[in-house]
PDB file of C-alpha atoms in Angstrom:
ATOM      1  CA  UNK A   1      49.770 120.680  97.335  1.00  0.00           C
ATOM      2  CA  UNK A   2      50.557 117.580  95.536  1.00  0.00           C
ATOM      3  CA  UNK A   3      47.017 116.253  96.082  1.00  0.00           C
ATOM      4  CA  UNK A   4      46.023 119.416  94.528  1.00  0.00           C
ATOM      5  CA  UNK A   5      47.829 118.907  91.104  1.00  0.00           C
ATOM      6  CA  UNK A   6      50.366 121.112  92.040  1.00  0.00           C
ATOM      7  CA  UNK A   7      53.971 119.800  90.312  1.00  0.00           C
ATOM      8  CA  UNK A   8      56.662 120.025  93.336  1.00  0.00           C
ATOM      9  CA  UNK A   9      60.310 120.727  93.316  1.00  0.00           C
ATOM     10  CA  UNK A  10      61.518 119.466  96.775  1.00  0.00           C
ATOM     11  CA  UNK A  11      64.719 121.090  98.095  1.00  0.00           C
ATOM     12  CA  UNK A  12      66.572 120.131 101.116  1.00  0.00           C
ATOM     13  CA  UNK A  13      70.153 118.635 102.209  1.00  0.00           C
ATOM     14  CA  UNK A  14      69.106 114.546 102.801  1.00  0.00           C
ATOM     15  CA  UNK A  15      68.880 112.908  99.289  1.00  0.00           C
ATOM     16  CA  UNK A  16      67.326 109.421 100.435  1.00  0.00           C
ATOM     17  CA  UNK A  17      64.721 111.384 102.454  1.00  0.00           C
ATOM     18  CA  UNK A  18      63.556 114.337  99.407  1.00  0.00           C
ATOM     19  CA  UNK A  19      63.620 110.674  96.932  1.00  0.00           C
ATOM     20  CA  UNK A  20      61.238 108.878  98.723  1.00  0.00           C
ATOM     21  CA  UNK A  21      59.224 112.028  99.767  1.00  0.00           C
ATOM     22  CA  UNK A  22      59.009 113.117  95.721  1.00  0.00           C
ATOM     23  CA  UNK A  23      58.418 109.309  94.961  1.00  0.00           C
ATOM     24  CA  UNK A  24      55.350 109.679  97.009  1.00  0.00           C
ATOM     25  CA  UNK A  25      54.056 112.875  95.581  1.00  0.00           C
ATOM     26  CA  UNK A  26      54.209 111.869  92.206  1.00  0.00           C
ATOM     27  CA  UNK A  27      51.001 109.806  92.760  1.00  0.00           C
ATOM     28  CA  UNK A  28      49.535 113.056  92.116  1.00  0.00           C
ATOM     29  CA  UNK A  29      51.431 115.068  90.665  1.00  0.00           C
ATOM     30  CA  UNK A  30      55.148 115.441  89.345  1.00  0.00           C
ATOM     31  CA  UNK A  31      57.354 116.267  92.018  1.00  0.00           C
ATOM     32  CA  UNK A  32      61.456 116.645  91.618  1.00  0.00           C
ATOM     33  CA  UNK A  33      63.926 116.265  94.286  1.00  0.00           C
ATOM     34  CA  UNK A  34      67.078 118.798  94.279  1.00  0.00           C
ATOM     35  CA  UNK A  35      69.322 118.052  96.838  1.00  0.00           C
ATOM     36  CA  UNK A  36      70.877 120.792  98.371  1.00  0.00           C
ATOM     37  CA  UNK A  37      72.848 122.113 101.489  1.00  0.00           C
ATOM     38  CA  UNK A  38      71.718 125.588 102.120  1.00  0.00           C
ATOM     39  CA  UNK A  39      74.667 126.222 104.455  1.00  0.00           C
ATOM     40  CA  UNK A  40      76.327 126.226 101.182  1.00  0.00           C
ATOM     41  CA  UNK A  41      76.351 129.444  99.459  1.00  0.00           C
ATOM     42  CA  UNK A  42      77.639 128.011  96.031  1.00  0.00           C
ATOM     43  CA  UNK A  43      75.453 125.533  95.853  1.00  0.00           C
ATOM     44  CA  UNK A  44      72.229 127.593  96.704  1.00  0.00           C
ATOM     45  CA  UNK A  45      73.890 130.128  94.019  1.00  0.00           C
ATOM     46  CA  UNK A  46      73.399 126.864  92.027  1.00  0.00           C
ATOM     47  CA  UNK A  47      70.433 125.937  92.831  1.00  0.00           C
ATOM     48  CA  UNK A  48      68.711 129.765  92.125  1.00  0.00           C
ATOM     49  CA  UNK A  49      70.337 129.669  88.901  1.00  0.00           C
ATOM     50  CA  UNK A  50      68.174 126.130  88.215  1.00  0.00           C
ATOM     51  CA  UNK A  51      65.348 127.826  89.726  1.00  0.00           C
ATOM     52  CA  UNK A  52      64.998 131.094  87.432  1.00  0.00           C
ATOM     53  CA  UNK A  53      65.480 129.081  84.335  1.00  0.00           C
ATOM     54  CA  UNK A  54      63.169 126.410  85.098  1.00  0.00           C
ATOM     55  CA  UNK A  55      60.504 125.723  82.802  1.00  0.00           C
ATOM     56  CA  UNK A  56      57.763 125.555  83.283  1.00  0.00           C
ATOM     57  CA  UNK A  57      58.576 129.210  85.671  1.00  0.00           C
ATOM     58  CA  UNK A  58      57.901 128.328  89.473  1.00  0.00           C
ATOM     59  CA  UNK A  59      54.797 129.655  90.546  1.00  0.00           C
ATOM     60  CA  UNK A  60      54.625 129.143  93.676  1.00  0.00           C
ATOM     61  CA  UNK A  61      58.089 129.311  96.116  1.00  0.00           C
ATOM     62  CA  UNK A  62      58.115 128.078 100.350  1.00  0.00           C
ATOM     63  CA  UNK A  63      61.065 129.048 101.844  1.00  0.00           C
ATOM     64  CA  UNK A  64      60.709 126.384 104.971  1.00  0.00           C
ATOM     65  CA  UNK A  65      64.422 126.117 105.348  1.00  0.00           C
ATOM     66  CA  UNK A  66      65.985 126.813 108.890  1.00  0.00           C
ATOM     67  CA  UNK A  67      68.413 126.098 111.661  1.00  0.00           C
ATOM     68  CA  UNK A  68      68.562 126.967 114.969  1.00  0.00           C
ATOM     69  CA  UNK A  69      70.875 126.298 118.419  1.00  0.00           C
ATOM     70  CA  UNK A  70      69.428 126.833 121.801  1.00  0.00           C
ATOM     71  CA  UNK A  71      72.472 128.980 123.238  1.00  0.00           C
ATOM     72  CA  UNK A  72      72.946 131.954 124.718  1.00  0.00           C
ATOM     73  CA  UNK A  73      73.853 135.311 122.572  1.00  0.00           C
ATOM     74  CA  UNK A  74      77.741 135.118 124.214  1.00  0.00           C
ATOM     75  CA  UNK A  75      77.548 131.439 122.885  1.00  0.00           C
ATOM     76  CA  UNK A  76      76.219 132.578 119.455  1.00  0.00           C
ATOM     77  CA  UNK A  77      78.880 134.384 117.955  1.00  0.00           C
ATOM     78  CA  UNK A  78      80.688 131.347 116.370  1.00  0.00           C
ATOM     79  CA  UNK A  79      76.958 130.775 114.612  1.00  0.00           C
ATOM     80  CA  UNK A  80      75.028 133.832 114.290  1.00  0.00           C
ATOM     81  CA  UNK A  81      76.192 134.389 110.856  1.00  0.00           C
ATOM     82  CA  UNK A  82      75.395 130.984 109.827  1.00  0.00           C
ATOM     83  CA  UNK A  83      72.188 131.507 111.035  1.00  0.00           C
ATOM     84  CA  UNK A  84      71.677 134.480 109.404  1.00  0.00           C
ATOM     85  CA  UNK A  85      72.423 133.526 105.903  1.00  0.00           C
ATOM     86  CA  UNK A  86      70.381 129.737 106.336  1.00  0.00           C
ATOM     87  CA  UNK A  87      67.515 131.359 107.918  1.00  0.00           C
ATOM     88  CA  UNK A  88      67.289 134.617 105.501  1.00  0.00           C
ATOM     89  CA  UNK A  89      69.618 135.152 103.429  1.00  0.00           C
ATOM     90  CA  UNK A  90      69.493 132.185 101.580  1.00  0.00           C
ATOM     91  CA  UNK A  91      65.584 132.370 100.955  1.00  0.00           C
ATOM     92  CA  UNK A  92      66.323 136.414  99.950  1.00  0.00           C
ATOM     93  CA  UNK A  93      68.324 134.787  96.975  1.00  0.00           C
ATOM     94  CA  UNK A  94      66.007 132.126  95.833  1.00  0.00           C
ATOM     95  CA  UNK A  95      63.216 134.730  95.975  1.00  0.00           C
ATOM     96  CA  UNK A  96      65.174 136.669  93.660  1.00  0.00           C
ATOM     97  CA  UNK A  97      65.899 134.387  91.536  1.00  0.00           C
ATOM     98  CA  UNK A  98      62.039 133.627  90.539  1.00  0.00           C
ATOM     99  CA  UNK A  99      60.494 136.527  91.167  1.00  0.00           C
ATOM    100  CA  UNK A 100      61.274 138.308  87.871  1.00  0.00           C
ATOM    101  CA  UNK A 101      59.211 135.370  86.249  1.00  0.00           C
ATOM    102  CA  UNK A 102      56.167 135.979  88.928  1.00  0.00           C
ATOM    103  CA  UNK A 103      56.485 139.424  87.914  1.00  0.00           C
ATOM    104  CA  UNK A 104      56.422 139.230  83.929  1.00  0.00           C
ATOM    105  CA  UNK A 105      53.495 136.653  84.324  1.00  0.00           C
ATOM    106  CA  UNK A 106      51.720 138.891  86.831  1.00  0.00           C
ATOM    107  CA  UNK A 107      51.121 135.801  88.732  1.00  0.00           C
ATOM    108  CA  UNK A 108      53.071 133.847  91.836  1.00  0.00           C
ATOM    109  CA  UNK A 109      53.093 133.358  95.432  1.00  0.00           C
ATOM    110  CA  UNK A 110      56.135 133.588  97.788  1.00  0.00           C
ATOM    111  CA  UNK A 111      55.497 132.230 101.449  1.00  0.00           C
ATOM    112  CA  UNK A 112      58.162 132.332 103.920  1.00  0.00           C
ATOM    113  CA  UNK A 113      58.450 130.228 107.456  1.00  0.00           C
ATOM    114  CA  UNK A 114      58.953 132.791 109.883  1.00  0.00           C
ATOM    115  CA  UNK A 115      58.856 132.033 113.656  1.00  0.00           C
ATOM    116  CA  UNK A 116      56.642 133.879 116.605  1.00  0.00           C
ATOM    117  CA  UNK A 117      60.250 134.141 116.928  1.00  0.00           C
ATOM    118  CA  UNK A 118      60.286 136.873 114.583  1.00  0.00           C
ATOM    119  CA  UNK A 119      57.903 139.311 117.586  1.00  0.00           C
ATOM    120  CA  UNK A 120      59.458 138.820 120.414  1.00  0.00           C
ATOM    121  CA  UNK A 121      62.933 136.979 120.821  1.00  0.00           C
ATOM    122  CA  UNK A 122      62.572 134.012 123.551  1.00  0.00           C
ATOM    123  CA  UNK A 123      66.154 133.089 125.936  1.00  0.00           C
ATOM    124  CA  UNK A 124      68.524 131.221 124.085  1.00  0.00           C
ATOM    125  CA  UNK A 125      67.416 132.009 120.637  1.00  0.00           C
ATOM    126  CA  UNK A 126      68.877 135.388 119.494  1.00  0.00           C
ATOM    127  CA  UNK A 127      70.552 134.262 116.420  1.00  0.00           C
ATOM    128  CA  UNK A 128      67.442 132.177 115.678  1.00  0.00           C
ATOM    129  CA  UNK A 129      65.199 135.221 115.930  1.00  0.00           C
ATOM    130  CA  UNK A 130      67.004 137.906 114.233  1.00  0.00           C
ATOM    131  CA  UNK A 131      67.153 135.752 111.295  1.00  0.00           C
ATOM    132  CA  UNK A 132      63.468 135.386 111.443  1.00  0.00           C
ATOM    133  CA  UNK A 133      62.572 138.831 112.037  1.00  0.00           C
ATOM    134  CA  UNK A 134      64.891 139.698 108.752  1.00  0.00           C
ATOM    135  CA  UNK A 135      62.814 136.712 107.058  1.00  0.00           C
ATOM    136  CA  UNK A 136      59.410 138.649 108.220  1.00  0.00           C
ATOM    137  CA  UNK A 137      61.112 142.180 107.446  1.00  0.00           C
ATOM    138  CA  UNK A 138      61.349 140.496 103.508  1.00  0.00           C
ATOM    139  CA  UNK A 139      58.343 139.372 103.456  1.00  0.00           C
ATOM    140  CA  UNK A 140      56.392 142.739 104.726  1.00  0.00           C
ATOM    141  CA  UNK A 141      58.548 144.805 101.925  1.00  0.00           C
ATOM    142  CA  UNK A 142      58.311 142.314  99.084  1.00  0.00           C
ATOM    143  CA  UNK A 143      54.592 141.959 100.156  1.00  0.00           C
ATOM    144  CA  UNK A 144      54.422 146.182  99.507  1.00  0.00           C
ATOM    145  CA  UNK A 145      56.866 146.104  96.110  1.00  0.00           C
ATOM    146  CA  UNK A 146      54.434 143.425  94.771  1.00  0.00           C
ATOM    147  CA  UNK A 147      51.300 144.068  95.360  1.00  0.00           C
ATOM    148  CA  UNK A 148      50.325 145.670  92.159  1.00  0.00           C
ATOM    149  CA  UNK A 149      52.600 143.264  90.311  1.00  0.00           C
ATOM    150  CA  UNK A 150      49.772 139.751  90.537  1.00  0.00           C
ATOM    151  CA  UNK A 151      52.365 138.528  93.647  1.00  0.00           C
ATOM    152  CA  UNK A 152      52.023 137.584  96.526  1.00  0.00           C
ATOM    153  CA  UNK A 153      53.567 137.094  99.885  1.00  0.00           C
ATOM    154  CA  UNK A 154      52.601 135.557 102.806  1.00  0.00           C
ATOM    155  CA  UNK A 155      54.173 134.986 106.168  1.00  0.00           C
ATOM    156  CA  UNK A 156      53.552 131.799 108.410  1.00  0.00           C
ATOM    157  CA  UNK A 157      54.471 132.161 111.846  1.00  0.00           C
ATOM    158  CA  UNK A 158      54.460 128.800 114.072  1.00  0.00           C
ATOM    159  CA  UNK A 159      55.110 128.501 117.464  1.00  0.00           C
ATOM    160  CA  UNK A 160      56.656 125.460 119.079  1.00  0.00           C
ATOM    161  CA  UNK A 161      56.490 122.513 116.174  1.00  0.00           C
ATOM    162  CA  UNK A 162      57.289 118.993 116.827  1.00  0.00           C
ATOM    163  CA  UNK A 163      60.830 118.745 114.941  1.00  0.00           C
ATOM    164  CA  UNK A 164      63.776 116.544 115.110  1.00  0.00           C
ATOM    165  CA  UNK A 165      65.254 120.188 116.951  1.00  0.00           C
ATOM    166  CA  UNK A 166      64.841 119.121 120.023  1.00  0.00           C
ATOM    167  CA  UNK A 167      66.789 115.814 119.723  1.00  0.00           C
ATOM    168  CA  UNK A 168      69.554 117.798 120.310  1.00  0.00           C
ATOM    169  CA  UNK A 169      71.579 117.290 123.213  1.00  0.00           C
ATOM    170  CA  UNK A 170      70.933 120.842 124.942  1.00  0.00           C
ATOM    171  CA  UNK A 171      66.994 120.260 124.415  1.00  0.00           C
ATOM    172  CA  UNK A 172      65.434 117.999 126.121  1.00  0.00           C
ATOM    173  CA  UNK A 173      64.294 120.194 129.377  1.00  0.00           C
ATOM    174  CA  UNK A 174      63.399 123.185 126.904  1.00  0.00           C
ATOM    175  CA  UNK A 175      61.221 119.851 125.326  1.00  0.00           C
ATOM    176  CA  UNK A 176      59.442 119.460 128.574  1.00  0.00           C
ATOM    177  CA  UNK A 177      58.827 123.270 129.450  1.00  0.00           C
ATOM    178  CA  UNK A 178      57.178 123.548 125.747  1.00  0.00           C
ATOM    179  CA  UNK A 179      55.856 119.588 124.570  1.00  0.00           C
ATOM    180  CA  UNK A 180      52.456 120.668 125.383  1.00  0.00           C
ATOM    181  CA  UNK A 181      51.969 123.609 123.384  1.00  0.00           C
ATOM    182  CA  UNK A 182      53.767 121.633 120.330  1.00  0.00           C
ATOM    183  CA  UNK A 183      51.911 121.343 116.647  1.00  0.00           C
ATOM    184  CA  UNK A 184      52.943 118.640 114.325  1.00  0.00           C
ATOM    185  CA  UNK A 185      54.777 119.578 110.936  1.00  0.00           C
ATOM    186  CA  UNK A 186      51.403 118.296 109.125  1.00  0.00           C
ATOM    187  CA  UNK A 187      49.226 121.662 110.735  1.00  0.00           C
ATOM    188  CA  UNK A 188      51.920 123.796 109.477  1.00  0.00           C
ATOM    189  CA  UNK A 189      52.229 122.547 105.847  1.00  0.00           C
ATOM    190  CA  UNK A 190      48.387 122.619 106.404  1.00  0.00           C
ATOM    191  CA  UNK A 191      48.684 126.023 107.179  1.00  0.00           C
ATOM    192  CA  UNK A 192      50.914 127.019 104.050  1.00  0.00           C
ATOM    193  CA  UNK A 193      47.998 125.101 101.874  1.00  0.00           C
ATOM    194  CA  UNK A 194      45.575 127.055 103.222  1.00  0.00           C
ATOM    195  CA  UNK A 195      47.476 130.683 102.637  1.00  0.00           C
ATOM    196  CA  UNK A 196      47.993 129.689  98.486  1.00  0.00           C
ATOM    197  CA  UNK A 197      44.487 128.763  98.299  1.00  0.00           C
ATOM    198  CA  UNK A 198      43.033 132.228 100.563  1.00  0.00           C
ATOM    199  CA  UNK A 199      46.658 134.738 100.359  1.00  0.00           C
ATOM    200  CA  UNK A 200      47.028 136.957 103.421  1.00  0.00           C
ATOM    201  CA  UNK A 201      49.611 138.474 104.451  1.00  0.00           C
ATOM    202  CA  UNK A 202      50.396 136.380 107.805  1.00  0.00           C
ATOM    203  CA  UNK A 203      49.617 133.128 109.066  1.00  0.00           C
ATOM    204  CA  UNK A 204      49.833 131.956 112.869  1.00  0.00           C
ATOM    205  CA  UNK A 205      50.215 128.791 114.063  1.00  0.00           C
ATOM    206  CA  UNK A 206      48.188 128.139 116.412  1.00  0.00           C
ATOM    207  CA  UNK A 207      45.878 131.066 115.557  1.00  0.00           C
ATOM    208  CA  UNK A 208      45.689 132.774 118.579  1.00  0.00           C
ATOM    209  CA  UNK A 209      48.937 133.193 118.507  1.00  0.00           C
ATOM    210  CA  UNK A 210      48.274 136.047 116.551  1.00  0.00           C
ATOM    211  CA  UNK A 211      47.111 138.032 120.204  1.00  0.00           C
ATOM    212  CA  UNK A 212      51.489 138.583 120.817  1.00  0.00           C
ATOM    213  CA  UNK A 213      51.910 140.958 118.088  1.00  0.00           C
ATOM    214  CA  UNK A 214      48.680 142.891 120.195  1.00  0.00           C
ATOM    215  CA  UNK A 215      50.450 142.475 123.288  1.00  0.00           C
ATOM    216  CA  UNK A 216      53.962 143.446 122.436  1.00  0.00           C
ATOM    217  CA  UNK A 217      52.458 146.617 121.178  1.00  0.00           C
ATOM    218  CA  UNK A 218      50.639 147.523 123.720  1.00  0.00           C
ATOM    219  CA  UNK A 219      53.497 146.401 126.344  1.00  0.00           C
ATOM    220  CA  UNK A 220      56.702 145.283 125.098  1.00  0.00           C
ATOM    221  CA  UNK A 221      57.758 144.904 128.619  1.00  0.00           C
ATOM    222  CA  UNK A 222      54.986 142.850 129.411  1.00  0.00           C
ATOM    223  CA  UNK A 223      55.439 140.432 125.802  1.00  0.00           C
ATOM    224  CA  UNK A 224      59.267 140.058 126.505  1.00  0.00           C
ATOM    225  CA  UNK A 225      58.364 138.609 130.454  1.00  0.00           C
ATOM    226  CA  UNK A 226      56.011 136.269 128.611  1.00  0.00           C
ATOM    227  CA  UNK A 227      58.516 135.119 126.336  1.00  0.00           C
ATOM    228  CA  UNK A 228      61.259 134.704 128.559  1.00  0.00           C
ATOM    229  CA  UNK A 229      58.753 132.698 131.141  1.00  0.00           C
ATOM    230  CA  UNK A 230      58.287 130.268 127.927  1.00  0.00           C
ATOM    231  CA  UNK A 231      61.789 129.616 127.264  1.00  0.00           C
ATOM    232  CA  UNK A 232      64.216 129.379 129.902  1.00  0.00           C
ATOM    233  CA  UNK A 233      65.793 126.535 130.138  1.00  0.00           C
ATOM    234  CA  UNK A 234      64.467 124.314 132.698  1.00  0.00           C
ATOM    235  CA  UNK A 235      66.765 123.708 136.291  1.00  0.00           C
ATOM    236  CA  UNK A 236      67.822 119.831 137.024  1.00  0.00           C
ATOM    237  CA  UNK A 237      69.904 118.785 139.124  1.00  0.00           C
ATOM    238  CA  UNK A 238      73.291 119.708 137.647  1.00  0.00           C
ATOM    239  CA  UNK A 239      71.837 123.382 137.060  1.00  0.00           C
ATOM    240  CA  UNK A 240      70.673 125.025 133.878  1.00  0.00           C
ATOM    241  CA  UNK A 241      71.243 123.523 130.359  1.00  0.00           C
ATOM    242  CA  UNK A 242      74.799 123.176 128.847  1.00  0.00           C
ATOM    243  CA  UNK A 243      74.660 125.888 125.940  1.00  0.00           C
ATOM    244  CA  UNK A 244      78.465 125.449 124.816  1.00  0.00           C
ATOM    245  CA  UNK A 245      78.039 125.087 120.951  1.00  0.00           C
ATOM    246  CA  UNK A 246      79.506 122.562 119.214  1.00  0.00           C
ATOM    247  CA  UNK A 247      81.968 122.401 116.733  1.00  0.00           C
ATOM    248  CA  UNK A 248      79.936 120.181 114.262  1.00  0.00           C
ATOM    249  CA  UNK A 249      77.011 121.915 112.112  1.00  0.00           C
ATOM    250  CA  UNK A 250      74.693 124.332 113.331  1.00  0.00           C
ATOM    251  CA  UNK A 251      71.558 122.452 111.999  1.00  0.00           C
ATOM    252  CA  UNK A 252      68.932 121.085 113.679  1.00  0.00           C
ATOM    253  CA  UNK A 253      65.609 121.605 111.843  1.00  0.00           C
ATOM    254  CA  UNK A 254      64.950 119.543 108.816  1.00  0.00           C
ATOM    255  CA  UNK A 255      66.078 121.688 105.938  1.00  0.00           C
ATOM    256  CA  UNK A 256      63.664 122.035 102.519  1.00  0.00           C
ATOM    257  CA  UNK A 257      61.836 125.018 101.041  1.00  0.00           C
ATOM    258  CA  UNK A 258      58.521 122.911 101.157  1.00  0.00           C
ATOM    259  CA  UNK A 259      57.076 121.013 104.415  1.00  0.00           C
TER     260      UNK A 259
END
């Protein structure tokens, strides 16, 4: 986007990281770093306030943020509301805190990170994948309240991406079930390019991955076995993964509402 001429506001939790990342960017274009924690509610309260008084208005908004755990739903209930609010709550507020400027210039794009997650929920992931399928439930309605209005919305859904997720300690034989059908951060933010320049509605990455919204309709039996055969955890030789969760933050995925 930079490369583009687009000016970038860069959001996410790691200040050294979003300086050096906007330092880069601003060979093209201006870029800003905001450093935020989106697990914290006042300070993304904060930060939307920034964000619907900026001038000149935000155009453009990527709500990339999210964190997951690879646990099972009796092991979730400490951090499915966490995950609910970092996933799609949080990006629900910052969309509503620039949209009324998208609106009044009849002009503005909103794209959201939503997960295959968000069709089908895979073993160990329900707090993960109800806070997608809320993210993709947003982005289908706001796509419908907007359309008329010059907005609009667009929904990327990735598969497995190559993220510092699965250096956690629970991950590494979910890492070997999935490595192979892994894309790199790069296609994704490629991805999101490509959506600004051509808007639809959703986005799969890798494209065929679009054929699981066909199949769960036609057999939702039959797209749940698939799913499941994709994401159990792997056996080894002291059983199946540990999925206690910790008592430390539930973040794993590199926070920031642009890749």
């Amino acid at each position: 986007m930079a490369r583009k001429g687009y000016g970038t506001i860069l959001i996410a939790r790691r200040e050294e990281r979003l300086d050096a990342l906007a330092q880069e960017l601003r060979r093209w274009a201006p870029s800003h770093a905001l450093p935020t924690d989106l697990h914290d509610r006042a300070e993304v309260d904060q930060l939307a306030a920034a964000l619907g008084h900026h001038r000149p208005a935000v155009r453009i908004l990527v709500n990339g943020a999210g964190c997951a755990r690879y646990l099972s739903t009796l092991d979730q209930s400490e951090i499915f509301e966490h995950l609910m609010w970092v996933n799609a709550l949080a990006a629900h507020r910052l969309t509503c805190a620039v949209l009324p400027g998208m609106i009044e210039a009849r002009a503005g794009h909103i794209v959201n990170i939503c997960s295959m997650s968000a069709h089908m929920g895979p073993w160990g992931h329900s707090g993960y994948a109800a806070s997608k399928a809320a993210l993709r439930a947003l982005t289908e309605s706001l796509a419908a309240e907007t359309y008329d209005a010059g907005v609009r919305v667009t929904g990327v859904y990735p598969g497995i991406v190559a993220t510092e997720w699965f250096e956690q300690p629970t991950m590494p034989r979910l890492w070997e079930r999935v490595a192979r059908r892994a894309v790199p951060p790069e296609r994704v933010a490629r991805a999101v390019a490509g959506a600004i320049d051509r808007p639809r509605l959703a986005v799969y990455v890798p494209w065929f991955y679009r054929l699981l919204p066909f199949i769960a309709g036609a057999s939702p039996q039959a797209a749940m076995r698939l799913v499941r055969a994709g994401s159990l955890p792997l056996q080894g030789s002291g059983g199946t993964i540990e999925s206690r969760p910790s008592r430390g933050n539930a973040q794993a995925i590199p926070r920031g509402l642009t890749r």
